[in-house]
PDB file of N, CA and C in Angstrom:
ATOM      1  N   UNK N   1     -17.844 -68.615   2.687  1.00 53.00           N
ATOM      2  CA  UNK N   1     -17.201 -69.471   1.723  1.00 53.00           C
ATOM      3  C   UNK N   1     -16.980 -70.826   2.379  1.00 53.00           C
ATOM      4  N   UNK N   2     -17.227 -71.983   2.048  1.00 69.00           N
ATOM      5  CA  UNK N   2     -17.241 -73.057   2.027  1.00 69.00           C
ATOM      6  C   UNK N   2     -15.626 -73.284   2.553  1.00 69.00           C
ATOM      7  N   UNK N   3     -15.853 -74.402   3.323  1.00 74.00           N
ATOM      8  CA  UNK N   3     -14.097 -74.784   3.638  1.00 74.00           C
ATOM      9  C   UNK N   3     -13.678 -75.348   2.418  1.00 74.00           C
ATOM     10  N   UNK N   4     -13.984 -76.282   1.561  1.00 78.00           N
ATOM     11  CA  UNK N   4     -13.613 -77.126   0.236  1.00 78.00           C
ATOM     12  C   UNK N   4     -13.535 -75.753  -0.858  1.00 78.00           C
ATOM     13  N   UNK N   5     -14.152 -75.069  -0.889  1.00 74.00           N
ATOM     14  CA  UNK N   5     -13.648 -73.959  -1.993  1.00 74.00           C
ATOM     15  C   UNK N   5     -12.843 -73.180  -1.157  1.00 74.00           C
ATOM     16  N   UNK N   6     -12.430 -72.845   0.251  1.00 72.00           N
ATOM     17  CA  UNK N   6     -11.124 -71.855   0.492  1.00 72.00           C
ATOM     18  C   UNK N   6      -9.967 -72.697   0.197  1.00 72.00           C
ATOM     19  N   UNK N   7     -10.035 -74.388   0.508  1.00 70.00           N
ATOM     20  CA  UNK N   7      -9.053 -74.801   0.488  1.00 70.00           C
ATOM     21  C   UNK N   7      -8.384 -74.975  -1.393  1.00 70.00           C
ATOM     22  N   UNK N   8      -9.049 -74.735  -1.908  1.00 65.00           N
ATOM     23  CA  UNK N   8      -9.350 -75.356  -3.561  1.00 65.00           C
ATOM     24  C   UNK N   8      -8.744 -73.740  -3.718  1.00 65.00           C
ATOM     25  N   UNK N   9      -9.159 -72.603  -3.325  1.00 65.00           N
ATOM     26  CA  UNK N   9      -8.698 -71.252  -3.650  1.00 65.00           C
ATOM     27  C   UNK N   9      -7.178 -71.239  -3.365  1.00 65.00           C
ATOM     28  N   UNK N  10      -6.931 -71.459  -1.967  1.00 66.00           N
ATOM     29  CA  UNK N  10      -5.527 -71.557  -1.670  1.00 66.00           C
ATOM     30  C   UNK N  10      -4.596 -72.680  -2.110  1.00 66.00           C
ATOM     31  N   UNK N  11      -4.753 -73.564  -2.517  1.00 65.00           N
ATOM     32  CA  UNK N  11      -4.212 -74.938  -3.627  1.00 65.00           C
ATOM     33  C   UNK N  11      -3.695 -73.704  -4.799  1.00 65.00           C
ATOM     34  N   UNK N  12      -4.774 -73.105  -5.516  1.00 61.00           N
ATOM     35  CA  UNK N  12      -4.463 -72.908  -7.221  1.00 61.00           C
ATOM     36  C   UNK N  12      -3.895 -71.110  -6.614  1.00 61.00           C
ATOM     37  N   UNK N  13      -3.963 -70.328  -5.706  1.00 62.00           N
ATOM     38  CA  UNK N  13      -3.294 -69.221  -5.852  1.00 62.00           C
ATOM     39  C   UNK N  13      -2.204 -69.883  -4.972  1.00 62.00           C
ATOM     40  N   UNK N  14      -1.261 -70.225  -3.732  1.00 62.00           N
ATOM     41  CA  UNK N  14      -0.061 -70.509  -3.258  1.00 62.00           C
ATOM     42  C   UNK N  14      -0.030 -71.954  -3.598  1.00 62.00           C
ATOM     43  N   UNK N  15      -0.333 -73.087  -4.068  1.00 60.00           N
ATOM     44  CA  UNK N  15       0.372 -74.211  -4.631  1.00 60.00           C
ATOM     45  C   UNK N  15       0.707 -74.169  -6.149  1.00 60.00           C
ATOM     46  N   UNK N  16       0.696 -73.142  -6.522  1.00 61.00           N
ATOM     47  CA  UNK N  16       1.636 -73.018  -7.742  1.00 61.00           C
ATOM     48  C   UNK N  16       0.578 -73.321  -9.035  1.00 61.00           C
ATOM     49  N   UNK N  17      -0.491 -74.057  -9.122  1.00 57.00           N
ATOM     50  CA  UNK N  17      -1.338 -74.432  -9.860  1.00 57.00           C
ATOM     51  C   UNK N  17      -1.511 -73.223 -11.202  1.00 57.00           C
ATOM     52  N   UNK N  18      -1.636 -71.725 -11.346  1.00 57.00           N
ATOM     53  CA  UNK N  18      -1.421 -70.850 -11.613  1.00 57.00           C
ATOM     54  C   UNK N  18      -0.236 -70.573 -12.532  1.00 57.00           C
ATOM     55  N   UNK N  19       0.892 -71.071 -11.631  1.00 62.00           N
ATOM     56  CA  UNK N  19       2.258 -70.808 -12.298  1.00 62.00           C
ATOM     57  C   UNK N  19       2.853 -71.720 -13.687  1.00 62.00           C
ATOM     58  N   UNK N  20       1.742 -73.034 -13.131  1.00 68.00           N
ATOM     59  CA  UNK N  20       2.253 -74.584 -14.222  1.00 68.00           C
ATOM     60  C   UNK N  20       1.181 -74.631 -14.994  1.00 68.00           C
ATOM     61  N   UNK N  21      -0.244 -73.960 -14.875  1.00 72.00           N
ATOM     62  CA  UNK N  21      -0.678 -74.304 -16.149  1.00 72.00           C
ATOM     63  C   UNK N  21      -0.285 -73.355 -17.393  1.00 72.00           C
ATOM     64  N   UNK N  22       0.571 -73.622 -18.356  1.00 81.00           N
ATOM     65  CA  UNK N  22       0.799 -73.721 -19.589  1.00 81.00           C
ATOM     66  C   UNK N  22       0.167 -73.693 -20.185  1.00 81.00           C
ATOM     67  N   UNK N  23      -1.093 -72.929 -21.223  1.00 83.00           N
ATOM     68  CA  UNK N  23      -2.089 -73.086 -21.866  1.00 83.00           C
ATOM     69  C   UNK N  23      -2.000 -72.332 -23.365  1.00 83.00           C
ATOM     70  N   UNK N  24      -0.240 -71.848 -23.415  1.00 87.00           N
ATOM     71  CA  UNK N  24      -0.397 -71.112 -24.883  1.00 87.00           C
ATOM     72  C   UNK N  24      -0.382 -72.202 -25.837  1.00 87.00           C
ATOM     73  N   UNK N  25      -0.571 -73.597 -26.009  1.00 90.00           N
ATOM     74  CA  UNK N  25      -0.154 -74.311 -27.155  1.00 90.00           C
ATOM     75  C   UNK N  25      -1.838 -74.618 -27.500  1.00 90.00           C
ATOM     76  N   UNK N  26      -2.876 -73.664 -26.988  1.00 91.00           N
ATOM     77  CA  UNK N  26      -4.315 -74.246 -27.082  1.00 91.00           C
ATOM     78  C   UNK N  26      -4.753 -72.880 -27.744  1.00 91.00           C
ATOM     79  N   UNK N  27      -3.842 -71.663 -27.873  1.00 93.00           N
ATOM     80  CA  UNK N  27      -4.235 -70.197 -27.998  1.00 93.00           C
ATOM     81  C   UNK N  27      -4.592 -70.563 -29.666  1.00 93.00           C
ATOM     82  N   UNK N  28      -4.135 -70.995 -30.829  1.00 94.00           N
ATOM     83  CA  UNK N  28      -4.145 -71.070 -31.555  1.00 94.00           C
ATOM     84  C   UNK N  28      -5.601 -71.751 -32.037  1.00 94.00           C
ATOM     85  N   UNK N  29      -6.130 -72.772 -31.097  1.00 94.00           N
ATOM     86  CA  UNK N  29      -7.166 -73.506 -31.509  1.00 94.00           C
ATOM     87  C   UNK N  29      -7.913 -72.294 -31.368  1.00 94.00           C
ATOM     88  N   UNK N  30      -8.228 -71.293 -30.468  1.00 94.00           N
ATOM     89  CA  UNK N  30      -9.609 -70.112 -30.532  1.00 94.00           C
ATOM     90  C   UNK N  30      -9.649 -69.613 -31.656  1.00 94.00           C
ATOM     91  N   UNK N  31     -10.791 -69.934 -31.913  1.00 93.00           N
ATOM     92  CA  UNK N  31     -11.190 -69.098 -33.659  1.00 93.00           C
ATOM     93  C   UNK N  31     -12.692 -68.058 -33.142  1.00 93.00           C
ATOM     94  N   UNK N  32     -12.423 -67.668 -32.044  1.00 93.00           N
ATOM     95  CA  UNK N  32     -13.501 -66.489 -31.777  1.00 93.00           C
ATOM     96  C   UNK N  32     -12.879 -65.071 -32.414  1.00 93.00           C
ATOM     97  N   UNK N  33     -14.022 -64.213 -31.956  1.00 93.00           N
ATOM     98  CA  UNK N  33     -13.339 -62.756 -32.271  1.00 93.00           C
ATOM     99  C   UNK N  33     -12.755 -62.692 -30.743  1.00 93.00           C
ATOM    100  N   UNK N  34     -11.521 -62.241 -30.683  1.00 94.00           N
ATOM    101  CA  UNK N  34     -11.262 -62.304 -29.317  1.00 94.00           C
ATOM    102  C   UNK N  34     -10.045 -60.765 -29.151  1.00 94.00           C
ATOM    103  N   UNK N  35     -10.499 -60.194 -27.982  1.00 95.00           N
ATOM    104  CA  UNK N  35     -10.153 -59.304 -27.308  1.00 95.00           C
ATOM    105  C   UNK N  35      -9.638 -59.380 -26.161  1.00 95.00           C
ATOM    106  N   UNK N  36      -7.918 -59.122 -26.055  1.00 95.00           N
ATOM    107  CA  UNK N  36      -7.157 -59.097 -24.733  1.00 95.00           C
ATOM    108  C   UNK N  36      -6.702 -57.771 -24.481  1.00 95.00           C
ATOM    109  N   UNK N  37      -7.304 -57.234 -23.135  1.00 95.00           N
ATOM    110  CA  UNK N  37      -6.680 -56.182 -22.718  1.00 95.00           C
ATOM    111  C   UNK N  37      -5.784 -56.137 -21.999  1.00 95.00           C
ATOM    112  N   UNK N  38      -5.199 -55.646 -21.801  1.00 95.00           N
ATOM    113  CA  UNK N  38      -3.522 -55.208 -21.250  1.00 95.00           C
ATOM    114  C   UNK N  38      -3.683 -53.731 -20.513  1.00 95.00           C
ATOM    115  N   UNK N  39      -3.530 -53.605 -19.323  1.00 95.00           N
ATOM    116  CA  UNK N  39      -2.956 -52.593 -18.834  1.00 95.00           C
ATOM    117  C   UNK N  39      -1.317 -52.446 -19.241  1.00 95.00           C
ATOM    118  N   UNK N  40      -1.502 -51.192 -19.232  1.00 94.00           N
ATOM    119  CA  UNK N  40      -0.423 -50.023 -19.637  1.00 94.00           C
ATOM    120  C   UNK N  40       1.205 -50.274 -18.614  1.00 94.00           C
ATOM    121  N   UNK N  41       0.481 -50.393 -17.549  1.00 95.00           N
ATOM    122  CA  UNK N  41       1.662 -50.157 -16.842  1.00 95.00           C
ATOM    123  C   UNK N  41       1.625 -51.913 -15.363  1.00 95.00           C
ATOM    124  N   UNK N  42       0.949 -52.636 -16.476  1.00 93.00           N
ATOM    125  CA  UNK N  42       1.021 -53.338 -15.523  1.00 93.00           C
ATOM    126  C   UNK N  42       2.172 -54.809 -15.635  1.00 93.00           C
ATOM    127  N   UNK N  43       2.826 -54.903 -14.172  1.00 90.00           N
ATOM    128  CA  UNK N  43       4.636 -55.959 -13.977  1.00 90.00           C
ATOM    129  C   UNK N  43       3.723 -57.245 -13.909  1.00 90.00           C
ATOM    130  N   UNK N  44       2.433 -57.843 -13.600  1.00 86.00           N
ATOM    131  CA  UNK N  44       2.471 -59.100 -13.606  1.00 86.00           C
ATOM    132  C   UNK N  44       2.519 -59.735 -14.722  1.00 86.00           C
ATOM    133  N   UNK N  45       1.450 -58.971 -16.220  1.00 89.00           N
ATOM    134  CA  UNK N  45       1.318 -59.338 -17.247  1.00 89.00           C
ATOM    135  C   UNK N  45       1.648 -57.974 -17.891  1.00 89.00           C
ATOM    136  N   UNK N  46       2.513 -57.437 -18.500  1.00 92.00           N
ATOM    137  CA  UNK N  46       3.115 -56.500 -19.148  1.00 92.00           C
ATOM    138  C   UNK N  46       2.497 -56.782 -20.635  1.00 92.00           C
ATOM    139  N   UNK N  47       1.844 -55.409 -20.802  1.00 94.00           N
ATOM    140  CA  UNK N  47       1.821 -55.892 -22.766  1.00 94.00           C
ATOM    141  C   UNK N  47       2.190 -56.575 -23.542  1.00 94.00           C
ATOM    142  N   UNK N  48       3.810 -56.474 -23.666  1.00 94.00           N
ATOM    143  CA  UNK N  48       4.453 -57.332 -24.130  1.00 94.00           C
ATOM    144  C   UNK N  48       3.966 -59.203 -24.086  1.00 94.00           C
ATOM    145  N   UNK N  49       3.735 -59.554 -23.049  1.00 92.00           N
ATOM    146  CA  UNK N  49       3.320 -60.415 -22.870  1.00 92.00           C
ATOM    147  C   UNK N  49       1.657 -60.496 -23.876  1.00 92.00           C
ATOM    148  N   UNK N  50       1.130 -59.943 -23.493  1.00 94.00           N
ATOM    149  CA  UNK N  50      -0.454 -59.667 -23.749  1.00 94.00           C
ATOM    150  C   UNK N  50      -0.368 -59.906 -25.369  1.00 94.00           C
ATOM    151  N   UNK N  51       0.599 -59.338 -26.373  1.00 95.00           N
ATOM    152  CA  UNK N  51       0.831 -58.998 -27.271  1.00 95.00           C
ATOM    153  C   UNK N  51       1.104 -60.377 -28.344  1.00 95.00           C
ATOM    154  N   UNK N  52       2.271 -61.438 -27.037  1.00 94.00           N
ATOM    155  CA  UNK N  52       2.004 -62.665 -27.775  1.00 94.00           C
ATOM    156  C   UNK N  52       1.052 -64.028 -27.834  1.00 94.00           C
ATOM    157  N   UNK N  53       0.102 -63.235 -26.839  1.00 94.00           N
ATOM    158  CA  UNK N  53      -1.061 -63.869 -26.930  1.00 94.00           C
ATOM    159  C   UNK N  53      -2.214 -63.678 -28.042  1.00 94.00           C
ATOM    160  N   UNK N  54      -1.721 -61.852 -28.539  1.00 95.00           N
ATOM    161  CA  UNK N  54      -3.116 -61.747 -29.801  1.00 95.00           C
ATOM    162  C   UNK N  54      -2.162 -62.979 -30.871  1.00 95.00           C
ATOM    163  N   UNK N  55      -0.909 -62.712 -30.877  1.00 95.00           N
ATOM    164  CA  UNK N  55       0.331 -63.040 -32.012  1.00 95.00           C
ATOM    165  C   UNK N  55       0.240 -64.544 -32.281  1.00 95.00           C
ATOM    166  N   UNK N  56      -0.854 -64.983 -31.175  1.00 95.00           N
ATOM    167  CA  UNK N  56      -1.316 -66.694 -31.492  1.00 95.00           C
ATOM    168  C   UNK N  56      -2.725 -67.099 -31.716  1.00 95.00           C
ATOM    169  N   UNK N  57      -3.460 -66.042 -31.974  1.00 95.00           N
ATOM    170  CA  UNK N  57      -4.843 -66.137 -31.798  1.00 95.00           C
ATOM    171  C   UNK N  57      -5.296 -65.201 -32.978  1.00 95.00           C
ATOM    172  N   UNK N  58      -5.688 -65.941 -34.227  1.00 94.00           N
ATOM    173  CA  UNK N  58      -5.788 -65.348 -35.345  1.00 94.00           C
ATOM    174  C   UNK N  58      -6.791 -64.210 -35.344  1.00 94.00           C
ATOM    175  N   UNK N  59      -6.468 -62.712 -35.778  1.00 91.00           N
ATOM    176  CA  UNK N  59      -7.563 -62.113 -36.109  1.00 91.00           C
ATOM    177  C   UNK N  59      -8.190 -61.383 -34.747  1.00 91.00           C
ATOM    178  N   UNK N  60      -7.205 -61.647 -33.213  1.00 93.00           N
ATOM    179  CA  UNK N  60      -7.378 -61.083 -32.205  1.00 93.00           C
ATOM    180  C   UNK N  60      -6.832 -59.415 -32.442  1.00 93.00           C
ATOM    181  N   UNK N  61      -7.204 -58.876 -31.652  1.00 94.00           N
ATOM    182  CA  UNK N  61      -7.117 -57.835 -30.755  1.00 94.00           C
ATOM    183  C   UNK N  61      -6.320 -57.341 -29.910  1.00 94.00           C
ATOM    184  N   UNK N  62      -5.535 -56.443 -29.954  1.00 95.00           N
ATOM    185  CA  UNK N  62      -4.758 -55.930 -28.476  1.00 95.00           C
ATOM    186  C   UNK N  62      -5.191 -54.651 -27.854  1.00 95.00           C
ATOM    187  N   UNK N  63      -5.590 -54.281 -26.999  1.00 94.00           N
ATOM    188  CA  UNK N  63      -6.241 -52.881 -26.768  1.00 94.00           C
ATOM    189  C   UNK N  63      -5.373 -53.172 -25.068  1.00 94.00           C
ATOM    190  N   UNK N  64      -4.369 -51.820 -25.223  1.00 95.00           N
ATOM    191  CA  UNK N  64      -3.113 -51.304 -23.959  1.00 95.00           C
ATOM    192  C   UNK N  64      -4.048 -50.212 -23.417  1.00 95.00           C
ATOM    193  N   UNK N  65      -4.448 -50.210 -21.830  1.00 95.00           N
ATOM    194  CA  UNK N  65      -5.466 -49.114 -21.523  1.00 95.00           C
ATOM    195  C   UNK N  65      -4.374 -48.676 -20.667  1.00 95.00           C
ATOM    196  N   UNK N  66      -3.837 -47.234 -21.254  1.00 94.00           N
ATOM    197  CA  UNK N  66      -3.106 -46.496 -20.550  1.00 94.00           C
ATOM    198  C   UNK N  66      -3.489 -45.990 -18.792  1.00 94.00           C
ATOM    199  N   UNK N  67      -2.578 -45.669 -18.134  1.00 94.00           N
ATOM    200  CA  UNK N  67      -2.646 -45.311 -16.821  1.00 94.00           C
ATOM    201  C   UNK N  67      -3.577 -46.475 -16.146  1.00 94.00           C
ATOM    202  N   UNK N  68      -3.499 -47.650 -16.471  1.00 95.00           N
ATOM    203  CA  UNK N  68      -3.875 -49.254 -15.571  1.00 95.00           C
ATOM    204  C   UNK N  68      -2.434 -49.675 -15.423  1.00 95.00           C
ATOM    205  N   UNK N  69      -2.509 -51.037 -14.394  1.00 93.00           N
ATOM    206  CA  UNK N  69      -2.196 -51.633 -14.135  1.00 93.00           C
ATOM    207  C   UNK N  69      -2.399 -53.135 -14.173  1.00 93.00           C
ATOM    208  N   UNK N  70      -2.030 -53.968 -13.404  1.00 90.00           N
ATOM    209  CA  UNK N  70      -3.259 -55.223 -13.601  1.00 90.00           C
ATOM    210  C   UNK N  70      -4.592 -55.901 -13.314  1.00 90.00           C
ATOM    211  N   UNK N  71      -5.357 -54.197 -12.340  1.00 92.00           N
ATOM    212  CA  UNK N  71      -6.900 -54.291 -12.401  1.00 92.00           C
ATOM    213  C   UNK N  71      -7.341 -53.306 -13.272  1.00 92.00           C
ATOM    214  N   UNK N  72      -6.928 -53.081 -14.690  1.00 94.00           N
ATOM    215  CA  UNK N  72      -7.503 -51.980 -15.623  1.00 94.00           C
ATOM    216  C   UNK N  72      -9.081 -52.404 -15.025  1.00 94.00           C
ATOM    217  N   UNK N  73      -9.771 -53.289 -15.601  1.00 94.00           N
ATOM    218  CA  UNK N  73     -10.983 -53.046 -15.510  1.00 94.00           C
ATOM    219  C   UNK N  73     -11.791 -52.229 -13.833  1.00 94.00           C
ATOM    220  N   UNK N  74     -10.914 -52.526 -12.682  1.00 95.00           N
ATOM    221  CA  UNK N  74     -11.160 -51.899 -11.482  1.00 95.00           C
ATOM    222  C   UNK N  74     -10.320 -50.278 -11.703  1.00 95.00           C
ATOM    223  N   UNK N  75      -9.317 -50.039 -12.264  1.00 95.00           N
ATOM    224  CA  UNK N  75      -8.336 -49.150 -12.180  1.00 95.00           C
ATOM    225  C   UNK N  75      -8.951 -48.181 -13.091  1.00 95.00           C
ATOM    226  N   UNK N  76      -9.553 -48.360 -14.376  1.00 95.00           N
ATOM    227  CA  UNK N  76     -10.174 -47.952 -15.179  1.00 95.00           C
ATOM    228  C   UNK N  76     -11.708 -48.345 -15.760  1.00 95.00           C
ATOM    229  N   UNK N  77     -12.431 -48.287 -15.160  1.00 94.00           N
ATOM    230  CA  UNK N  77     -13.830 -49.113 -15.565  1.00 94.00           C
ATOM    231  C   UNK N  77     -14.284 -48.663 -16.530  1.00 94.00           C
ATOM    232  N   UNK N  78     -14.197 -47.673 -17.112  1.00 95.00           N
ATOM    233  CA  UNK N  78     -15.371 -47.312 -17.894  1.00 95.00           C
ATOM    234  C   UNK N  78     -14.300 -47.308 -19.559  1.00 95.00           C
ATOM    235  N   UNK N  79     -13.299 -46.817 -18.672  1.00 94.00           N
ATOM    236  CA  UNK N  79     -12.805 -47.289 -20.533  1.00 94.00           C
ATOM    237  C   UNK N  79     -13.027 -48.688 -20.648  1.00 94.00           C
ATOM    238  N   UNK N  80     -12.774 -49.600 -19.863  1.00 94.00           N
ATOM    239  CA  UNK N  80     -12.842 -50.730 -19.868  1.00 94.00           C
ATOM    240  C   UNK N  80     -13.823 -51.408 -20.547  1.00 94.00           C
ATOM    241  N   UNK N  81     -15.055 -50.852 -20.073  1.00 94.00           N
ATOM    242  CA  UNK N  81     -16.483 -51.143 -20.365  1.00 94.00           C
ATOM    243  C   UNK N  81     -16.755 -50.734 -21.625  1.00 94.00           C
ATOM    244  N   UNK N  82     -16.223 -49.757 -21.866  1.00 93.00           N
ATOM    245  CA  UNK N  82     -16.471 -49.778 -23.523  1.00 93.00           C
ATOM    246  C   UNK N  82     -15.750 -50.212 -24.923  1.00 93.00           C
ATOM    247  N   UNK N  83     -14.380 -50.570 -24.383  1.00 93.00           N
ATOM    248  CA  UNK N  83     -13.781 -51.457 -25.337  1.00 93.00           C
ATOM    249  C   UNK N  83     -14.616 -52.923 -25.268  1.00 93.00           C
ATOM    250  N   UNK N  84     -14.928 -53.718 -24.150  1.00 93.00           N
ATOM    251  CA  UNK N  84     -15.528 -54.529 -24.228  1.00 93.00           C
ATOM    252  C   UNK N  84     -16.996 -54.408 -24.958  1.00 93.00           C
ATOM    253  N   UNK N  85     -17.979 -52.991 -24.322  1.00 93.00           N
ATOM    254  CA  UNK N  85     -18.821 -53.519 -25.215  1.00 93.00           C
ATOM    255  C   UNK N  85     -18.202 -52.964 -26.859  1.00 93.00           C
ATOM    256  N   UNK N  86     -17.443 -52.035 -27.271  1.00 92.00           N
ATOM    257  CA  UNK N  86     -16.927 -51.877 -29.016  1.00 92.00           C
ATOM    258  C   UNK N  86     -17.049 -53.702 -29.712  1.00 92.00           C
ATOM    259  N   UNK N  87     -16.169 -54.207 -28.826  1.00 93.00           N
ATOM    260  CA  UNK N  87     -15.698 -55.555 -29.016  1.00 93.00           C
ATOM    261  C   UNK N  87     -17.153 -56.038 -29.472  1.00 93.00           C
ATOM    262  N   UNK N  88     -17.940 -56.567 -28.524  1.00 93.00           N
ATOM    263  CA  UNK N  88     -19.380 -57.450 -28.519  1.00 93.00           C
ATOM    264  C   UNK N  88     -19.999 -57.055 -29.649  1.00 93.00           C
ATOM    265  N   UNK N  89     -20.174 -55.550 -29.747  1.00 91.00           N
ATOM    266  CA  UNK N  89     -21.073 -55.061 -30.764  1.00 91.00           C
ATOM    267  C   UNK N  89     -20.907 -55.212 -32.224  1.00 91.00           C
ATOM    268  N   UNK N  90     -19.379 -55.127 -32.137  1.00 85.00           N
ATOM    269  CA  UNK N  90     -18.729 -55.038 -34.140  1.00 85.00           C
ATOM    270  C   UNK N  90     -19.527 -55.555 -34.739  1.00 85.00           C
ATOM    271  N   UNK N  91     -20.071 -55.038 -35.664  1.00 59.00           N
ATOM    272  CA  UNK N  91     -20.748 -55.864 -36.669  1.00 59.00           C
ATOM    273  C   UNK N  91     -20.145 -55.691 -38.015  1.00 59.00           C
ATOM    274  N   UNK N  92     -18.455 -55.658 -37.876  1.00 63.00           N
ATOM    275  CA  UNK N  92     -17.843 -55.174 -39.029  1.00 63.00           C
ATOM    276  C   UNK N  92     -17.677 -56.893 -40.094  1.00 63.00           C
ATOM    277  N   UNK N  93     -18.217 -57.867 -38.864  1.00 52.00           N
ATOM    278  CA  UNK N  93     -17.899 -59.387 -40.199  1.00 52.00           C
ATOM    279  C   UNK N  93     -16.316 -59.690 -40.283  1.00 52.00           C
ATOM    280  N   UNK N  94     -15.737 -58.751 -39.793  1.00 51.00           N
ATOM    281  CA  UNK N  94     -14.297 -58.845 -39.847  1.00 51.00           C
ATOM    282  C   UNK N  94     -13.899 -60.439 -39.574  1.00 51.00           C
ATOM    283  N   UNK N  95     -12.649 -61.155 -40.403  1.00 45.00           N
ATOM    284  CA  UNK N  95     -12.793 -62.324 -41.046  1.00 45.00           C
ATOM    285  C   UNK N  95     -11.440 -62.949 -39.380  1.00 45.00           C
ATOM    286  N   UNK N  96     -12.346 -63.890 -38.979  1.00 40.00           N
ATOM    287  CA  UNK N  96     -11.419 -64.280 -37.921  1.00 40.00           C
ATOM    288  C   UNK N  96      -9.717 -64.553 -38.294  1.00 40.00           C
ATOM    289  N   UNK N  97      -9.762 -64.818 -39.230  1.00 36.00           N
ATOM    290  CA  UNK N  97      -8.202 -65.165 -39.909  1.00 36.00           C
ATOM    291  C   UNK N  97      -7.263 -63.958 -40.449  1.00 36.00           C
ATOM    292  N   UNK N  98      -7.990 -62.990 -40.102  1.00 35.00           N
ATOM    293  CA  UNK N  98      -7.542 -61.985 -40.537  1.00 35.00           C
ATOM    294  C   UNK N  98      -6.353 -61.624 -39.782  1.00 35.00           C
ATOM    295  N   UNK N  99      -5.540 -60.654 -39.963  1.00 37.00           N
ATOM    296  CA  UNK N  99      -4.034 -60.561 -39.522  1.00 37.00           C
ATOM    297  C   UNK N  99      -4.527 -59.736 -37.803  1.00 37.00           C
ATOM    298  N   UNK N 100      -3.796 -59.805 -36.954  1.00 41.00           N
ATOM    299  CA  UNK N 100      -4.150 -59.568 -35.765  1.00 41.00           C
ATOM    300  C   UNK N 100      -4.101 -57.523 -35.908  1.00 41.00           C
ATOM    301  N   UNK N 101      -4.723 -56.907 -35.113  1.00 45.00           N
ATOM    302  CA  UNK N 101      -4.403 -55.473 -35.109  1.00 45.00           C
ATOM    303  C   UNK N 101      -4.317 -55.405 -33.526  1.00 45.00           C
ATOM    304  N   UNK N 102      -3.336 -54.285 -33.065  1.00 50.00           N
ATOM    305  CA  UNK N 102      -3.312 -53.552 -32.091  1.00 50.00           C
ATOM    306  C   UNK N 102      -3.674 -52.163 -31.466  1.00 50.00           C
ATOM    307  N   UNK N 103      -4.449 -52.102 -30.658  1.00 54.00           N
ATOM    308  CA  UNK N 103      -5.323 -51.062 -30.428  1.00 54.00           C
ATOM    309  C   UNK N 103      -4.472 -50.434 -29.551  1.00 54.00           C
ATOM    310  N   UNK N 104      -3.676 -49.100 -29.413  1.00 50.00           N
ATOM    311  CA  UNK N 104      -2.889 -48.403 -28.589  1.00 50.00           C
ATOM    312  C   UNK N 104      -4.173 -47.315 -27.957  1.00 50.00           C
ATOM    313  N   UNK N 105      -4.548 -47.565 -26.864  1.00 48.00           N
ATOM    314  CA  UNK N 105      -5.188 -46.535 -25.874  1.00 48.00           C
ATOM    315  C   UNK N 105      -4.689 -45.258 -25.605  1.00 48.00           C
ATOM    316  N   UNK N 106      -5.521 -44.586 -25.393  1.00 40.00           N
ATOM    317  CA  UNK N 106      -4.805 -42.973 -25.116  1.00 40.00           C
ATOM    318  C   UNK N 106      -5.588 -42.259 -23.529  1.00 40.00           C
ATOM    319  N   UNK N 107      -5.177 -41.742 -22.989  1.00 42.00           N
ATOM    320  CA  UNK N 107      -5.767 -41.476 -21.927  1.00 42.00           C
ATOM    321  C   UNK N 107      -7.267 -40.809 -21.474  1.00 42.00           C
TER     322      UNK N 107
END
């Protein structure tokens, strides 16, 4: 790794860069189909949290992958992998403005 990208890595994870960008007042502009997963049991970003991110992003998604944390996709890969590809594939047309749904995972 390059000295200018370790130093650029350690700037945005211990100079706080992370902590101050603020980016929910832009959640509203995404008009994709969009899918946020949430581990189950995870303290950095807790569902709850995760939850008011679909709650600003019209027509999003919440899918909680039980028994994760905050590397579901390492902690759990394969459920992982297939909510993402469910997600890609829909060909349900489902109307981006549509009211948000929450997907509760099961083990």
């Amino acid at each position: 790794m390059s000295s200018l990208l370790s130093a650029c890595l350690r700037w945005i994870v211990h100079g706080g860069a992370v902590e101050r960008a603020d980016l929910r007042g832009l959640l509203p502009t995404i008009h994709a189909p969009t899918l946020v997963i949430a581990g189950a049991n995870d303290p950095a970003a807790p569902p709850a949290q995760s939850q008011r991110i679909v709650d600003a992003i019209a027509g999003s998604r919440l899918a909680v992958v039980d028994q994760a944390a905050h590397l579901a996709n390492v902690e759990r890969p394969d459920r992982v992998n297939a909510l993402i590809l469910d997600h890609l594939l829909d060909t349900s047309g489902a109307d981006v403005g549509s009211d948000t749904a929450t997907l509760k995972e099961v083990p």
